């Protein structure tokens, strides 16, 4: 099977090359804004073809962009308008149904492109040279730049894996250009013999992640400090948003970048540690797709104690991103991530299957089953239930030869059958899938 990864290459530019890249990038951004204005003045068009026909010559003439790059501009603007139209449509429906009173303002004025990310097509706009160098198209023609990157990624490029499009990204505070290159890797298809270990990963508030294995190992990734920091950024962001002055907007940009990077870096770190600690594993993650629907936010008097506690967090953690990072790194480490049903993972007793919110008295640190008196650290319950469900998936995989990578939520009957099987799952310390003596 194929796995796409992104290699981040630091471009070691000399001043002339730096200037050429910056000039190209800014010209591209200006072209985006030009086409955005055109589209806005002509019925907020999102059709790429129409935008291209109307603007192509101007883009070439006014901004001096090379042909390929000039084609990317209307495509990107078209995509932006298309997604704004979708949002506007959803908003109209929501207002009609009375879910919201807010009017969508995204199409009130032409969307403005501030941070230009330039897309380069492989072999047309950029290509790799010998001696760890890359040739990149600019307004001034092609330049050949040395680059540095993560050892493994550089090796992939040199071994000749399938190389895709790249994005030129500018780190403004450090005045540094990066090329983000997408690479298609061929990795072995998963089999129960290769992925012979099982681990469950639970995500949450107090701990960003907790892992558990059938043999009783566990890893805890605390979230208190990092969340406090993220909340601080989020509150600052809100204040600046209210202020709305020019300098506030400028700071807002910096703050939201910091907030995003903080979460991103931490997610990278956690996923790396989890994947490294569990090579050749089937990694169970909760299916979070349908969770948000159940947690309609309430505030003030209408909110329950739990909701108010959750609302205190000014920022939400990017758990979906964490899952993506895990899944992505897993494949490269010979593991495989799957999604399991998240239903009652934090309430069900792993020992006897009895599920109730009362199994966790006062939402405290201790899980105490009302039915069988089994007690355990509350934050471990979720991870253990996920392990059990992952073991069940693995069991089905071995017996049917088919691996289901996400729970079947389309059919209520299948869902009910599956949940009945969950209730019959029992935790015992000897549920390891690997036969002793093998490996
Ligand atoms: Zn129990």
XYZ file of C-alpha atoms and ligand atoms in Angstrom:
440
model
C 0.000 0.000 0.000
C 0.960 3.632 -0.450
C 1.731 6.172 2.212
C 2.172 9.878 1.508
C 4.494 11.827 3.741
C 5.705 15.429 3.712
C 9.408 16.161 3.851
C 10.290 19.585 5.211
C 13.443 20.812 3.512
C 15.289 23.867 4.735
C 16.541 25.883 1.767
C 20.071 27.218 2.192
C 19.682 30.305 0.036
C 22.226 33.020 -0.751
C 20.896 36.615 -0.660
C 20.138 36.701 -4.394
C 18.251 33.409 -4.272
C 16.383 34.537 -1.187
C 15.295 37.708 -2.944
C 14.190 35.761 -6.018
C 12.040 33.379 -3.957
C 10.505 36.181 -1.921
C 9.719 38.182 -5.046
C 8.072 35.154 -6.668
C 6.066 34.411 -3.583
C 4.797 37.949 -3.235
C 3.940 38.156 -6.926
C 1.957 34.950 -6.523
C 0.109 36.351 -3.531
C -0.689 39.570 -5.390
C -1.973 37.520 -8.308
C -4.223 35.570 -5.937
C -5.669 38.792 -4.577
C -6.088 40.172 -8.089
C -8.093 37.139 -9.212
C -10.002 37.159 -5.933
C -11.117 40.734 -6.656
C -12.051 39.822 -10.198
C -14.142 36.908 -9.002
C -15.861 39.055 -6.395
C -16.762 41.664 -9.010
C -18.174 38.999 -11.317
C -20.752 37.205 -9.223
C -18.204 35.698 -6.842
C -17.321 33.082 -9.429
C -15.746 29.859 -8.294
C -15.369 28.203 -11.682
C -11.670 27.680 -12.301
C -12.054 27.579 -16.089
C -13.927 30.865 -16.211
C -11.436 32.575 -13.926
C -8.551 31.211 -15.928
C -9.984 32.403 -19.252
C -10.626 35.871 -17.869
C -7.457 36.407 -15.869
C -4.645 34.308 -17.325
C -3.170 36.987 -19.614
C -3.347 39.607 -16.866
C -1.626 37.294 -14.405
C 1.234 36.714 -16.818
C 1.488 40.361 -17.793
C 0.950 42.141 -14.472
C 2.764 39.775 -12.144
C 5.257 38.094 -14.476
C 4.397 34.591 -13.287
C 5.614 31.634 -15.349
C 2.906 29.693 -17.217
C 2.428 26.789 -14.775
C 2.289 29.038 -11.757
C -0.143 31.335 -13.522
C -2.490 28.352 -13.949
C -2.366 27.562 -10.245
C -3.700 30.998 -9.303
C -7.260 30.699 -10.684
C -7.417 27.119 -9.433
C -6.620 28.182 -5.891
C -8.959 31.175 -5.936
C -11.726 29.020 -7.373
C -11.262 26.491 -4.585
C -11.411 29.254 -1.962
C -14.676 30.626 -3.357
C -16.117 27.167 -3.658
C -15.529 26.430 0.013
C -16.926 29.841 0.994
C -20.076 29.155 -1.029
C -20.433 25.829 0.738
C -20.155 27.548 4.109
C -22.676 30.191 3.052
C -25.099 27.467 1.988
C -24.727 25.606 5.270
C -25.214 28.834 7.152
C -28.399 29.605 5.214
C -29.759 26.174 6.090
C -28.816 26.565 9.744
C -30.532 29.946 9.914
C -33.630 28.642 8.245
C -33.788 25.815 10.762
C -33.260 28.289 13.583
C -29.997 26.769 14.855
C -28.191 30.043 14.592
C -28.884 33.730 14.085
C -25.411 34.611 12.901
C -25.067 35.479 9.260
C -22.056 34.124 7.369
C -19.869 37.088 6.405
C -17.162 35.265 4.450
C -18.491 36.435 1.096
C -19.137 40.069 2.049
C -15.816 41.140 0.606
C -13.227 39.392 -1.532
C -11.147 36.964 0.523
C -7.667 38.329 1.013
C -4.600 36.125 0.778
C -2.023 37.145 3.350
C 0.411 34.296 3.704
C 1.349 33.036 0.292
C 2.007 29.339 -0.028
C 3.253 28.667 -3.488
C 2.603 25.275 -5.035
C 5.285 23.760 -7.257
C 4.697 20.816 -9.578
C 7.457 18.230 -9.670
C 9.566 18.136 -12.848
C 7.820 21.212 -14.194
C 8.468 23.910 -11.598
C 11.010 22.151 -9.455
C 13.299 19.117 -9.577
C 16.021 17.503 -7.530
C 19.700 17.682 -8.507
C 22.763 15.806 -7.367
C 24.632 16.793 -4.192
C 21.490 17.494 -2.226
C 20.355 20.394 -4.325
C 16.994 21.392 -5.698
C 16.162 23.493 -8.745
C 13.234 25.884 -8.260
C 11.409 28.136 -10.680
C 11.269 31.859 -9.869
C 10.373 35.010 -11.774
C 14.077 35.285 -12.571
C 14.269 31.761 -13.993
C 15.466 28.625 -12.279
C 17.722 28.734 -9.240
C 19.636 25.792 -7.773
C 19.637 25.723 -3.977
C 21.205 23.367 -1.418
C 18.843 21.989 1.169
C 18.880 20.249 4.519
C 16.254 17.946 5.952
C 15.414 15.076 8.222
C 17.942 12.324 7.440
C 15.314 9.711 6.600
C 13.454 12.065 4.272
C 16.603 13.044 2.403
C 17.404 9.349 1.974
C 13.924 8.728 0.525
C 14.439 11.490 -2.017
C 17.847 10.171 -3.006
C 16.559 6.600 -3.281
C 14.102 7.838 -5.883
C 10.690 7.402 -4.246
C 7.712 8.910 -6.062
C 7.872 12.645 -5.567
C 4.768 14.808 -5.726
C 4.010 18.508 -5.590
C 5.796 20.822 -3.194
C 4.869 23.959 -1.329
C 7.190 26.853 -0.758
C 6.723 28.060 2.781
C 8.243 31.168 4.310
C 9.031 31.336 7.996
C 8.748 35.079 8.394
C 10.167 35.568 11.898
C 13.306 33.635 10.959
C 13.449 34.845 7.367
C 13.833 31.290 6.187
C 12.381 29.403 3.230
C 11.271 25.789 3.421
C 10.164 23.460 0.674
C 7.453 21.038 1.811
C 7.716 18.085 -0.552
C 5.151 15.299 -0.624
C 6.597 11.796 -1.073
C 4.691 8.633 -1.938
C 6.170 5.614 -0.195
C 5.447 1.991 -0.912
C 4.968 0.151 2.389
C 4.153 -3.484 3.110
C 0.461 -4.344 3.429
C -0.520 -5.060 7.033
C -0.927 -8.697 8.085
C -1.758 -10.171 11.507
C 1.719 -11.729 11.500
C 3.507 -8.382 11.085
C 1.251 -6.272 13.344
C 1.324 -8.818 16.154
C 1.086 -6.429 19.127
C -1.919 -4.439 20.257
C -2.133 -1.067 21.949
C -5.042 1.251 22.728
C -4.790 5.043 22.792
C -7.278 7.179 24.686
C -7.344 10.965 24.413
C -8.799 13.377 26.932
C -8.614 16.462 29.065
C -6.380 15.663 32.004
C -4.109 13.489 29.939
C -3.820 14.366 26.299
C -3.163 10.697 25.685
C -3.039 7.464 27.667
C -1.941 4.178 26.154
C -2.527 0.653 27.384
C -1.513 -2.793 26.209
C -3.040 -6.200 26.925
C -0.028 -6.976 29.101
C -0.720 -4.066 31.423
C 1.845 -1.567 30.161
C 0.729 2.066 30.096
C 2.015 5.475 29.057
C 0.593 8.780 30.306
C 0.969 12.089 28.495
C -0.115 14.853 30.873
C -1.876 17.848 29.392
C -2.243 20.269 32.252
C 0.681 22.597 31.626
C 0.522 22.580 27.880
C -3.230 23.132 27.921
C -2.852 26.068 30.280
C -0.456 27.595 27.801
C -2.785 26.914 24.860
C -5.684 28.439 26.818
C -3.594 31.500 27.524
C -2.974 32.004 23.808
C -6.634 31.412 23.007
C -7.803 34.015 25.537
C -5.263 36.504 24.234
C -6.481 35.815 20.717
C -10.068 36.488 21.732
C -9.146 39.796 23.343
C -7.235 40.916 20.278
C -10.099 39.891 18.036
C -12.426 42.159 19.976
C -10.029 45.061 19.779
C -9.747 44.887 16.009
C -7.130 47.602 15.539
C -4.392 47.226 12.957
C -1.698 46.409 15.455
C -4.060 44.012 17.232
C -4.621 42.184 13.962
C -0.891 41.897 13.454
C -0.392 40.446 16.921
C -3.383 38.213 16.434
C -1.642 36.570 13.513
C 1.470 35.925 15.565
C -0.499 34.606 18.537
C -2.628 32.212 16.531
C 0.519 30.931 14.849
C 2.094 30.291 18.238
C -1.017 28.563 19.527
C -1.210 26.346 16.466
C 2.481 25.450 16.560
C 2.335 24.654 20.265
C -0.403 22.076 19.674
C 1.189 20.809 16.518
C 4.600 20.285 18.143
C 3.105 18.547 21.142
C 1.011 16.274 18.943
C 4.133 15.396 16.985
C 6.010 14.570 20.157
C 3.244 12.424 21.657
C 2.601 10.513 18.444
C 6.317 9.897 17.984
C 6.666 8.512 21.504
C 3.612 6.282 21.166
C 4.662 4.881 17.813
C 8.276 4.327 18.912
C 7.143 2.550 22.066
C 4.907 0.188 20.067
C 6.552 -1.075 16.908
C 4.794 -3.741 14.799
C 1.476 -3.043 16.499
C -2.171 -2.700 15.726
C -2.892 0.691 17.279
C -6.495 1.271 18.370
C -7.801 4.847 18.303
C -11.266 6.065 19.203
C -13.472 7.030 16.302
C -14.109 10.691 17.092
C -16.193 11.457 14.010
C -19.548 11.354 15.704
C -18.590 12.572 19.121
C -19.018 16.251 18.506
C -22.701 15.864 17.684
C -23.464 14.718 21.200
C -21.709 17.539 22.980
C -23.716 20.622 22.136
C -22.131 23.368 24.091
C -24.131 24.974 26.820
C -23.040 27.867 28.911
C -23.911 29.522 32.203
C -26.888 28.227 34.131
C -27.888 25.734 31.462
C -24.571 23.956 31.530
C -23.885 20.925 33.646
C -20.916 20.881 35.972
C -18.945 18.838 33.488
C -19.776 21.153 30.614
C -18.751 24.175 32.583
C -15.475 22.538 33.358
C -14.917 21.805 29.697
C -15.921 25.352 28.778
C -13.214 26.698 31.009
C -10.807 25.551 28.361
C -10.579 28.481 26.008
C -9.065 26.255 23.371
C -9.891 22.833 22.139
C -7.128 20.344 21.628
C -6.538 19.039 18.119
C -7.201 15.362 18.822
C -8.033 14.556 15.229
C -4.601 15.900 14.308
C -2.995 13.726 16.977
C -4.734 10.699 15.502
C -3.563 11.600 12.019
C 0.012 11.929 13.259
C -0.163 8.539 14.946
C -1.657 6.832 11.902
C 0.923 8.393 9.634
C 3.950 7.547 11.741
C 2.600 4.074 12.487
C 2.746 2.976 8.870
C 6.399 3.966 8.581
C 7.218 2.006 11.749
C 5.534 -1.189 10.519
C 2.428 -0.578 12.626
C -1.138 0.132 11.645
C -3.681 2.435 13.253
C -7.382 1.570 13.248
C -10.467 3.303 14.607
C -12.762 1.643 17.111
C -16.213 2.677 18.331
C -15.873 5.271 21.111
C -19.243 4.381 22.655
C -18.991 4.189 26.485
C -15.226 3.706 26.477
C -14.864 5.745 29.649
C -17.863 4.278 31.512
C -17.761 0.561 30.813
C -16.052 -1.772 33.241
C -13.302 -3.665 31.409
C -13.697 -6.551 33.822
C -17.431 -7.256 33.750
C -18.815 -5.014 31.005
C -21.174 -3.016 33.241
C -21.454 0.546 31.900
C -22.638 3.510 33.939
C -21.474 7.065 34.557
C -21.734 6.175 38.256
C -18.789 3.838 37.842
C -16.728 6.949 38.324
C -17.800 8.466 41.646
C -17.738 12.289 41.587
C -15.791 12.172 38.348
C -12.763 11.488 40.491
C -9.483 9.814 39.827
C -10.806 6.389 40.624
C -12.965 4.124 38.536
C -14.976 1.788 40.748
C -17.350 -0.635 39.064
C -20.751 -0.699 40.791
C -21.360 -4.227 39.635
C -18.114 -6.115 40.318
C -16.196 -3.608 42.511
C -13.252 -3.594 40.129
C -11.200 -0.438 40.731
C -8.603 1.255 38.548
C -7.068 4.655 37.776
C -9.937 6.359 35.927
C -7.740 7.623 33.127
C -6.721 4.073 32.262
C -10.253 2.789 31.731
C -10.685 4.345 28.303
C -7.371 3.022 27.016
C -8.089 -0.470 28.340
C -11.535 -0.577 26.734
C -9.968 0.545 23.481
C -7.395 -2.249 23.762
C -10.200 -4.771 24.210
C -12.018 -3.481 21.148
C -8.799 -3.486 19.162
C -8.184 -7.098 20.202
C -11.672 -7.924 18.976
C -10.939 -6.285 15.610
C -7.699 -8.221 15.469
C -9.523 -11.426 16.257
C -11.904 -10.779 13.338
C -8.933 -9.931 11.158
C -7.248 -13.257 11.884
C -10.426 -15.274 11.372
C -11.779 -13.501 8.276
C -8.598 -12.136 6.710
C -10.273 -8.706 6.506
C -9.121 -5.789 8.607
C -11.819 -3.222 9.340
C -10.042 0.078 9.866
C -13.056 2.005 11.161
C -16.306 1.056 12.900
C -19.407 0.509 10.801
C -21.682 3.375 11.796
C -23.924 3.393 8.752
C -26.150 0.548 9.912
C -27.854 0.674 13.314
C -28.213 -3.074 13.482
C -24.528 -3.682 12.890
C -23.757 -1.030 15.483
C -25.994 -2.703 18.079
C -24.477 -6.134 17.349
C -20.988 -4.709 17.696
C -21.850 -3.017 20.990
C -23.299 -6.212 22.332
C -19.957 -7.868 21.586
C -18.183 -5.040 23.459
C -20.289 -5.729 26.526
C -19.100 -9.312 26.454
C -15.439 -8.334 26.394
C -13.514 -9.136 29.566
C -10.197 -7.816 30.708
C -7.644 -10.307 31.909
C -3.915 -9.742 32.122
C -3.247 -12.526 29.659
C -4.971 -11.284 26.541
C -1.815 -10.749 24.522
C -2.351 -11.726 20.887
C 1.207 -12.948 20.330
C 1.847 -16.578 21.049
C 4.760 -16.961 23.360
C 7.854 -18.213 21.639
C 6.978 -16.460 18.376
C 9.243 -13.469 17.695
Zn -17.240 -4.501 36.688
